[in-house]
XYZ file of C-alpha atoms in Angstrom:
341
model
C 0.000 0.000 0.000
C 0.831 3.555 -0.729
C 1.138 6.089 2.174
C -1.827 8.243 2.272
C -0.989 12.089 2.983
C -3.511 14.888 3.015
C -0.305 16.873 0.955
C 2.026 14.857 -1.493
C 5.534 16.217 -1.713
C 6.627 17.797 -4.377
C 9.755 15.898 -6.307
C 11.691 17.711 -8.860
C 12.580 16.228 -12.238
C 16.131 17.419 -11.770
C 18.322 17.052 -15.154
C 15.598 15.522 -17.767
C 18.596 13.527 -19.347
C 19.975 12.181 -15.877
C 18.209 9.625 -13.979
C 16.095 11.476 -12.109
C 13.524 10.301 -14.689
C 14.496 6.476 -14.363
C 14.259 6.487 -10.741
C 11.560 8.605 -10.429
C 9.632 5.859 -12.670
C 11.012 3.064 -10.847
C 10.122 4.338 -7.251
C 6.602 4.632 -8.472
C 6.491 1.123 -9.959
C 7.299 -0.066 -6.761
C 5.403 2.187 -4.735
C 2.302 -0.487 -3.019
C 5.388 -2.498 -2.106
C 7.648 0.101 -0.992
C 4.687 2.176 0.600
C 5.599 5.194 -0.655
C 4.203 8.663 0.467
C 1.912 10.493 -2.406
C 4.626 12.508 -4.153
C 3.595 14.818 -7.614
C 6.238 15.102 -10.366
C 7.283 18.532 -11.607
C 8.891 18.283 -14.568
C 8.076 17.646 -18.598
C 5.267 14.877 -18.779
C 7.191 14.125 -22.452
C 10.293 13.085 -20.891
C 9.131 11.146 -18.358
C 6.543 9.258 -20.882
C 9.341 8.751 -23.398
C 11.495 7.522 -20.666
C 9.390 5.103 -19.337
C 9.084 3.533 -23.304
C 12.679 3.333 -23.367
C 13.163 1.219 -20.099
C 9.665 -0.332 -20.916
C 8.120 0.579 -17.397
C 4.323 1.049 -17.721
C 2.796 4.041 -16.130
C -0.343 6.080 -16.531
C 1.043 9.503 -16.430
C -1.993 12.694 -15.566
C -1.307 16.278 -15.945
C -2.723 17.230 -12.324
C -2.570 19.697 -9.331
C -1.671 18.955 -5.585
C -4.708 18.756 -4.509
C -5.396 15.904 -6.990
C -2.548 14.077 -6.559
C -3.111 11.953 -3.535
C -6.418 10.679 -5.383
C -4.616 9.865 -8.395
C -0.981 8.636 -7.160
C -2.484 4.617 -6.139
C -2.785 4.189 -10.148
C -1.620 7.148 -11.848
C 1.833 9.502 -12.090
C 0.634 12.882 -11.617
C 2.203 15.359 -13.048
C 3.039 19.445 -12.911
C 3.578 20.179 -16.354
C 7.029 22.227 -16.606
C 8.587 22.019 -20.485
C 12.378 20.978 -20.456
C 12.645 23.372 -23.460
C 14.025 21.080 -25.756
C 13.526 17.534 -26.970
C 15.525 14.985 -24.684
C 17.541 12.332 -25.072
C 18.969 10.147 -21.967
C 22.080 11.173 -21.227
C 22.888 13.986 -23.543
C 22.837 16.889 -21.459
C 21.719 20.109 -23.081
C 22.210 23.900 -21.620
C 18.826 24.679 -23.153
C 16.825 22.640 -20.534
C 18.413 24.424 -17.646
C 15.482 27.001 -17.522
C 13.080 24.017 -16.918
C 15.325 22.426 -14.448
C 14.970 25.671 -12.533
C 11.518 26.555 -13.012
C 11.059 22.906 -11.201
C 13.006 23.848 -8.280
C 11.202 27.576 -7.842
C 7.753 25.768 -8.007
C 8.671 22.926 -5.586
C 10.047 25.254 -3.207
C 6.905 27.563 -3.860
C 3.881 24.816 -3.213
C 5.936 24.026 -0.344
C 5.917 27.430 1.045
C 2.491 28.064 0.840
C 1.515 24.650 1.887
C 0.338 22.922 -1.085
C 3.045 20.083 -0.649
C 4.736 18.546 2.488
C 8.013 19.227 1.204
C 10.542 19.410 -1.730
C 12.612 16.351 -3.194
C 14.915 17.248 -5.583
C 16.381 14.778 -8.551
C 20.020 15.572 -9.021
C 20.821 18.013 -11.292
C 23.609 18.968 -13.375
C 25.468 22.302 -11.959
C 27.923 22.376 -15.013
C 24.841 22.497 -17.576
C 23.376 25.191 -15.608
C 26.368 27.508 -14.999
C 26.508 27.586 -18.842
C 22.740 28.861 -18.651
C 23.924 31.656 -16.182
C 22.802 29.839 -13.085
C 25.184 32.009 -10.310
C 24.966 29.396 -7.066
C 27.076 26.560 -6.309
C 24.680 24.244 -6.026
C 20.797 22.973 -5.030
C 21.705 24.081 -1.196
C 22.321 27.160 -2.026
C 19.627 28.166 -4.387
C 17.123 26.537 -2.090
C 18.609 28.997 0.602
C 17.778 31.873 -1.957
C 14.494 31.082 -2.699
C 13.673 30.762 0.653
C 14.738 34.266 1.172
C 12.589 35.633 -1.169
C 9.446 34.118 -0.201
C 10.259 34.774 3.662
C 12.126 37.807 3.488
C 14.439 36.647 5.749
C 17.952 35.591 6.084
C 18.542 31.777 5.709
C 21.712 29.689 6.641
C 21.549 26.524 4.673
C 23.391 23.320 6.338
C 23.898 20.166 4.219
C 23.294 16.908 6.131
C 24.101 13.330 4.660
C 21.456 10.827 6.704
C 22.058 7.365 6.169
C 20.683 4.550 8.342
C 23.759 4.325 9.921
C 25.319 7.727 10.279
C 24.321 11.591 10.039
C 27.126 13.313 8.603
C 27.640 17.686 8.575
C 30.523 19.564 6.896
C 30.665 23.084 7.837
C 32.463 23.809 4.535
C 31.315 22.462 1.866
C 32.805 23.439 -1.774
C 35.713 24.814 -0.719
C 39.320 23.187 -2.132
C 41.078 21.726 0.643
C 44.090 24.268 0.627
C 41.229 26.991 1.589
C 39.562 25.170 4.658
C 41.791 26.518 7.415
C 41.100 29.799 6.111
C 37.553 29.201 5.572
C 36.989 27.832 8.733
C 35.674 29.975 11.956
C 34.186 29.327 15.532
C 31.293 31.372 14.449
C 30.687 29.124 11.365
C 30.931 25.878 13.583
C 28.780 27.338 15.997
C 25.855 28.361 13.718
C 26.151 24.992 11.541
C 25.925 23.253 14.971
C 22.875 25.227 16.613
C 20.789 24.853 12.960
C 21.921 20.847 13.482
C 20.613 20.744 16.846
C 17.118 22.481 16.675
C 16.432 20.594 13.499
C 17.391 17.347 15.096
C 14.868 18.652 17.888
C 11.856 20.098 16.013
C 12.212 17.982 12.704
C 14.136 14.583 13.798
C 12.306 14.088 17.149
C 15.293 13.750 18.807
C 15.079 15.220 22.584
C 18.413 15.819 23.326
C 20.722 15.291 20.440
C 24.567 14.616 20.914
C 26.902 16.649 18.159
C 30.110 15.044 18.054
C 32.633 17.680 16.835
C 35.554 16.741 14.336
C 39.019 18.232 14.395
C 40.125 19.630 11.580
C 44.244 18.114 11.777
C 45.168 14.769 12.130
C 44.626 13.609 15.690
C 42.320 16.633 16.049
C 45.867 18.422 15.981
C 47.287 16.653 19.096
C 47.544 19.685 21.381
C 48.650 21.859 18.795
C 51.828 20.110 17.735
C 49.951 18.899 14.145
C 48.683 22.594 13.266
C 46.853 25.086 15.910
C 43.164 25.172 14.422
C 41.830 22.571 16.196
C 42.859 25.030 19.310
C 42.246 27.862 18.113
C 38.827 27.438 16.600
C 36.800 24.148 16.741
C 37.852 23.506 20.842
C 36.987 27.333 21.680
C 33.360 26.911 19.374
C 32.576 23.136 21.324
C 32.900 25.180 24.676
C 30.659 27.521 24.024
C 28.326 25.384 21.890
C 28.003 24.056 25.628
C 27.450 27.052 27.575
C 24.782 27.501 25.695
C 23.294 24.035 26.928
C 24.331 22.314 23.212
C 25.269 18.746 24.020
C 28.216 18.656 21.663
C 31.503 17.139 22.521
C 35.221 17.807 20.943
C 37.248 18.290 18.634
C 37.478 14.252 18.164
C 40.391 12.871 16.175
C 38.047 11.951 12.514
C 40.238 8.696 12.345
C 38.531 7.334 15.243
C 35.055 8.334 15.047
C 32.854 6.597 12.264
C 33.354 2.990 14.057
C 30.557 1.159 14.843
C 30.874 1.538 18.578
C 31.561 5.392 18.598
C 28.825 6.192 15.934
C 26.867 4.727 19.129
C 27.818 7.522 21.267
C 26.478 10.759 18.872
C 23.237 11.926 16.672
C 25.494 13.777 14.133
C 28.851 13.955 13.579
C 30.037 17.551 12.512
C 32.934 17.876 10.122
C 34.821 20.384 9.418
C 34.956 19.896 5.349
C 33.478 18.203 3.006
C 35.001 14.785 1.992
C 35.523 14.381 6.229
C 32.128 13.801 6.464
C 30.835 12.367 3.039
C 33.516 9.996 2.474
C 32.231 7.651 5.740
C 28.772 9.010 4.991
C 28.582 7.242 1.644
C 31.022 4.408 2.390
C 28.329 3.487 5.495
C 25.368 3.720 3.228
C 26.066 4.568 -0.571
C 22.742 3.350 -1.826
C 20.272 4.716 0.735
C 22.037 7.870 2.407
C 20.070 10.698 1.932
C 20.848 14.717 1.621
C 18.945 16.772 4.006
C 19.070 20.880 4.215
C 18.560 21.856 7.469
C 17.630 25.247 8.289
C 15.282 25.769 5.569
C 11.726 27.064 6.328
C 10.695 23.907 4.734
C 11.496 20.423 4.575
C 14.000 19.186 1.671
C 15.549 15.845 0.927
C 17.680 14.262 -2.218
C 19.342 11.276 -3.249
C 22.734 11.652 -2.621
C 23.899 10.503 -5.708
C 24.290 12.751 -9.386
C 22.767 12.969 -13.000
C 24.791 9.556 -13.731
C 24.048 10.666 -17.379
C 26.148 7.251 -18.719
C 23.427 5.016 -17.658
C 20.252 7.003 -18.253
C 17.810 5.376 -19.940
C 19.420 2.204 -19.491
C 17.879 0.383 -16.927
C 21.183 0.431 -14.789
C 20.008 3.123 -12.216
C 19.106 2.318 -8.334
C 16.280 3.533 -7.372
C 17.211 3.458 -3.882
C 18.238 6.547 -2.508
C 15.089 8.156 -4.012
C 12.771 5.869 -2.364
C 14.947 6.766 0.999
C 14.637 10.566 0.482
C 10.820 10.408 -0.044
C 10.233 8.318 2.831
C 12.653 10.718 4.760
C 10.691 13.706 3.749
C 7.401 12.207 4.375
C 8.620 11.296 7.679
C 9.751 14.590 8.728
C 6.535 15.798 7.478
C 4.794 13.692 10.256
C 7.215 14.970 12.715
C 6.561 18.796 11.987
C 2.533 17.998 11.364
C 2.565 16.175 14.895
C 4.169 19.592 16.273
C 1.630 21.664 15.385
């Protein structure tokens, strides 16, 4: 059985020649057995149709609204009709679909917003196709921190969380070379990233007292100082007050020595200071069915945490996986923030 909700959430089509299609049309195959949550498709009915030819999955597919989709998803693919500008083919990216891969995005996070959907889950998209279009952010985080600016008016600090069933990974920098992360790196930075962490854990998570466990940023979380003076400096002075402020966080750790099975035990999240320190053990613990979270968003949003993979589009090769994860994430954070209010 499907998961009834009163909202579906809203799930982008991401790059049309990626696999967002193909998994897209493979979660719903699957979704009385999986139980998925009602989700609505925005993207270019076309595509998906001619996608689901190609890796000859049978579908009804409806043009609809959110308020029809939850009576339609049990048999039917509904659908919010965005063009991808140009006719597709899997795998062959094209710059002239970026303005539908946006326009996706802006609606998702706009139904959202005004309550139409129960959140936003985004297919992956392709950042180099949209830089060529003009697109100025780094990446989804980012833009989704934009747009909710616009529509709040306020200020927004995205923080990108990798949740796996094993471990919930943080890197306070994210897209930053590693020769720039000591530089990059501040006690104010760790300390916002670490209070957005802990009231989303709190209000989103339903976790009553979560643990942060703090990663060094040298070797040995700089062993006193002697293996460079950050770790001193910055992350030991941020943990401290992190605490006075009644934060249950705990460091800097040595990162060698915290992704075990026994010391995952002992934490909610582990914090890190850059990116591959927390998304290498993040994917190697759960590569199929970890899931990327924004925290600190006025709405809920999950993704797979995988890319476009355009060399096995259309082929039948894609895992469907990690999509079916970040809906049922979503959808469960939904019921967390409904049972709030």
């Amino acid at each position: 059985m499907t998961v009834p909700f009163s909202r579906p959430l809203a799930l982008t089509q991401g790059d049309p020649a990626g696999i967002g299609p193909d998994v897209t049309l493979m979660a719903w195959a699957r979704r009385r057995e999986l139980g998925l949550p009602t989700f609505i498709f925005i993207g270019d009915p076309d595509v998906l149709a001619a996608r689901a030819r190609q890796l000859e999955i049978s579908v009804s597919i409806r043009e609809a609204t959110c308020d029809e989709a939850g009576a339609l998803f049990p048999d039917t693919l509904p659908v919010l009709p965005i063009a991808a500008g140009v006719d597709v083919a899997a795998g062959e990216a094209h710059v002239a679909t970026a303005k539908g891969t946006i326009a996706a995005i802006e609606k998702a996070v706009s139904l959202t917003i005004a309550g139409d959907a129960l959140g936003v889950v985004t297919n992956p998209i392709a950042k180099s196709v949209l830089y060529e279009s003009g697109f100025r952010f780094p990446g989804h985080t980012e833009f989704l921190a934009e747009l909710a600016s616009r529509e709040t008016g306020k200020p927004i600090t995205p923080v990108m969380m990798l949740a796996g069933p094993k471990l919930r990974a943080i890197p306070v920098t994210i897209h930053v070379p590693i020769k720039d992360v000591p530089q990059a790196l501040t006690a104010e930075s760790i300390i916002e990233t670490c209070r957005i962490a802990h009231t989303d854990l709190k209000e989103r998570f339903g976790i009553a007292n979560p643990r942060l466990a703090v990663a060094g940023l040298n070797p040995h979380a700089g062993e006193d100082g002697t293996i460079g003076r950050e770790d001193e400096t910055i992350v030991r002075p941020a943990v401290q007050f992190l605490r006075s402020e009644g934060i249950d966080a705990i460091g800097p750790l040595p990162a060698d020595t915290m992704f075990h099975d026994s010391a995952r035990e002992r934490y909610d999240v582990a914090v890190c200071m850059y990116h591959d320190q927390a998304l290498i053990p993040a994917k190697a613990l759960g590569f199929d069915d970890a899931v990327n979270v924004t925290l600190g968003l006025p709405f809920i949003r999950t993704s797979p945490d995988h890319g476009t993979a355009f060399g096995i589009a259309g082929k039948g090769l894609a895992k469907d996986s990690s999509l079916v994860a970040a809906l049922k994430l979503a959808a469960h954070l939904g019921r967390v923030v409904e049972g709030r209010h």
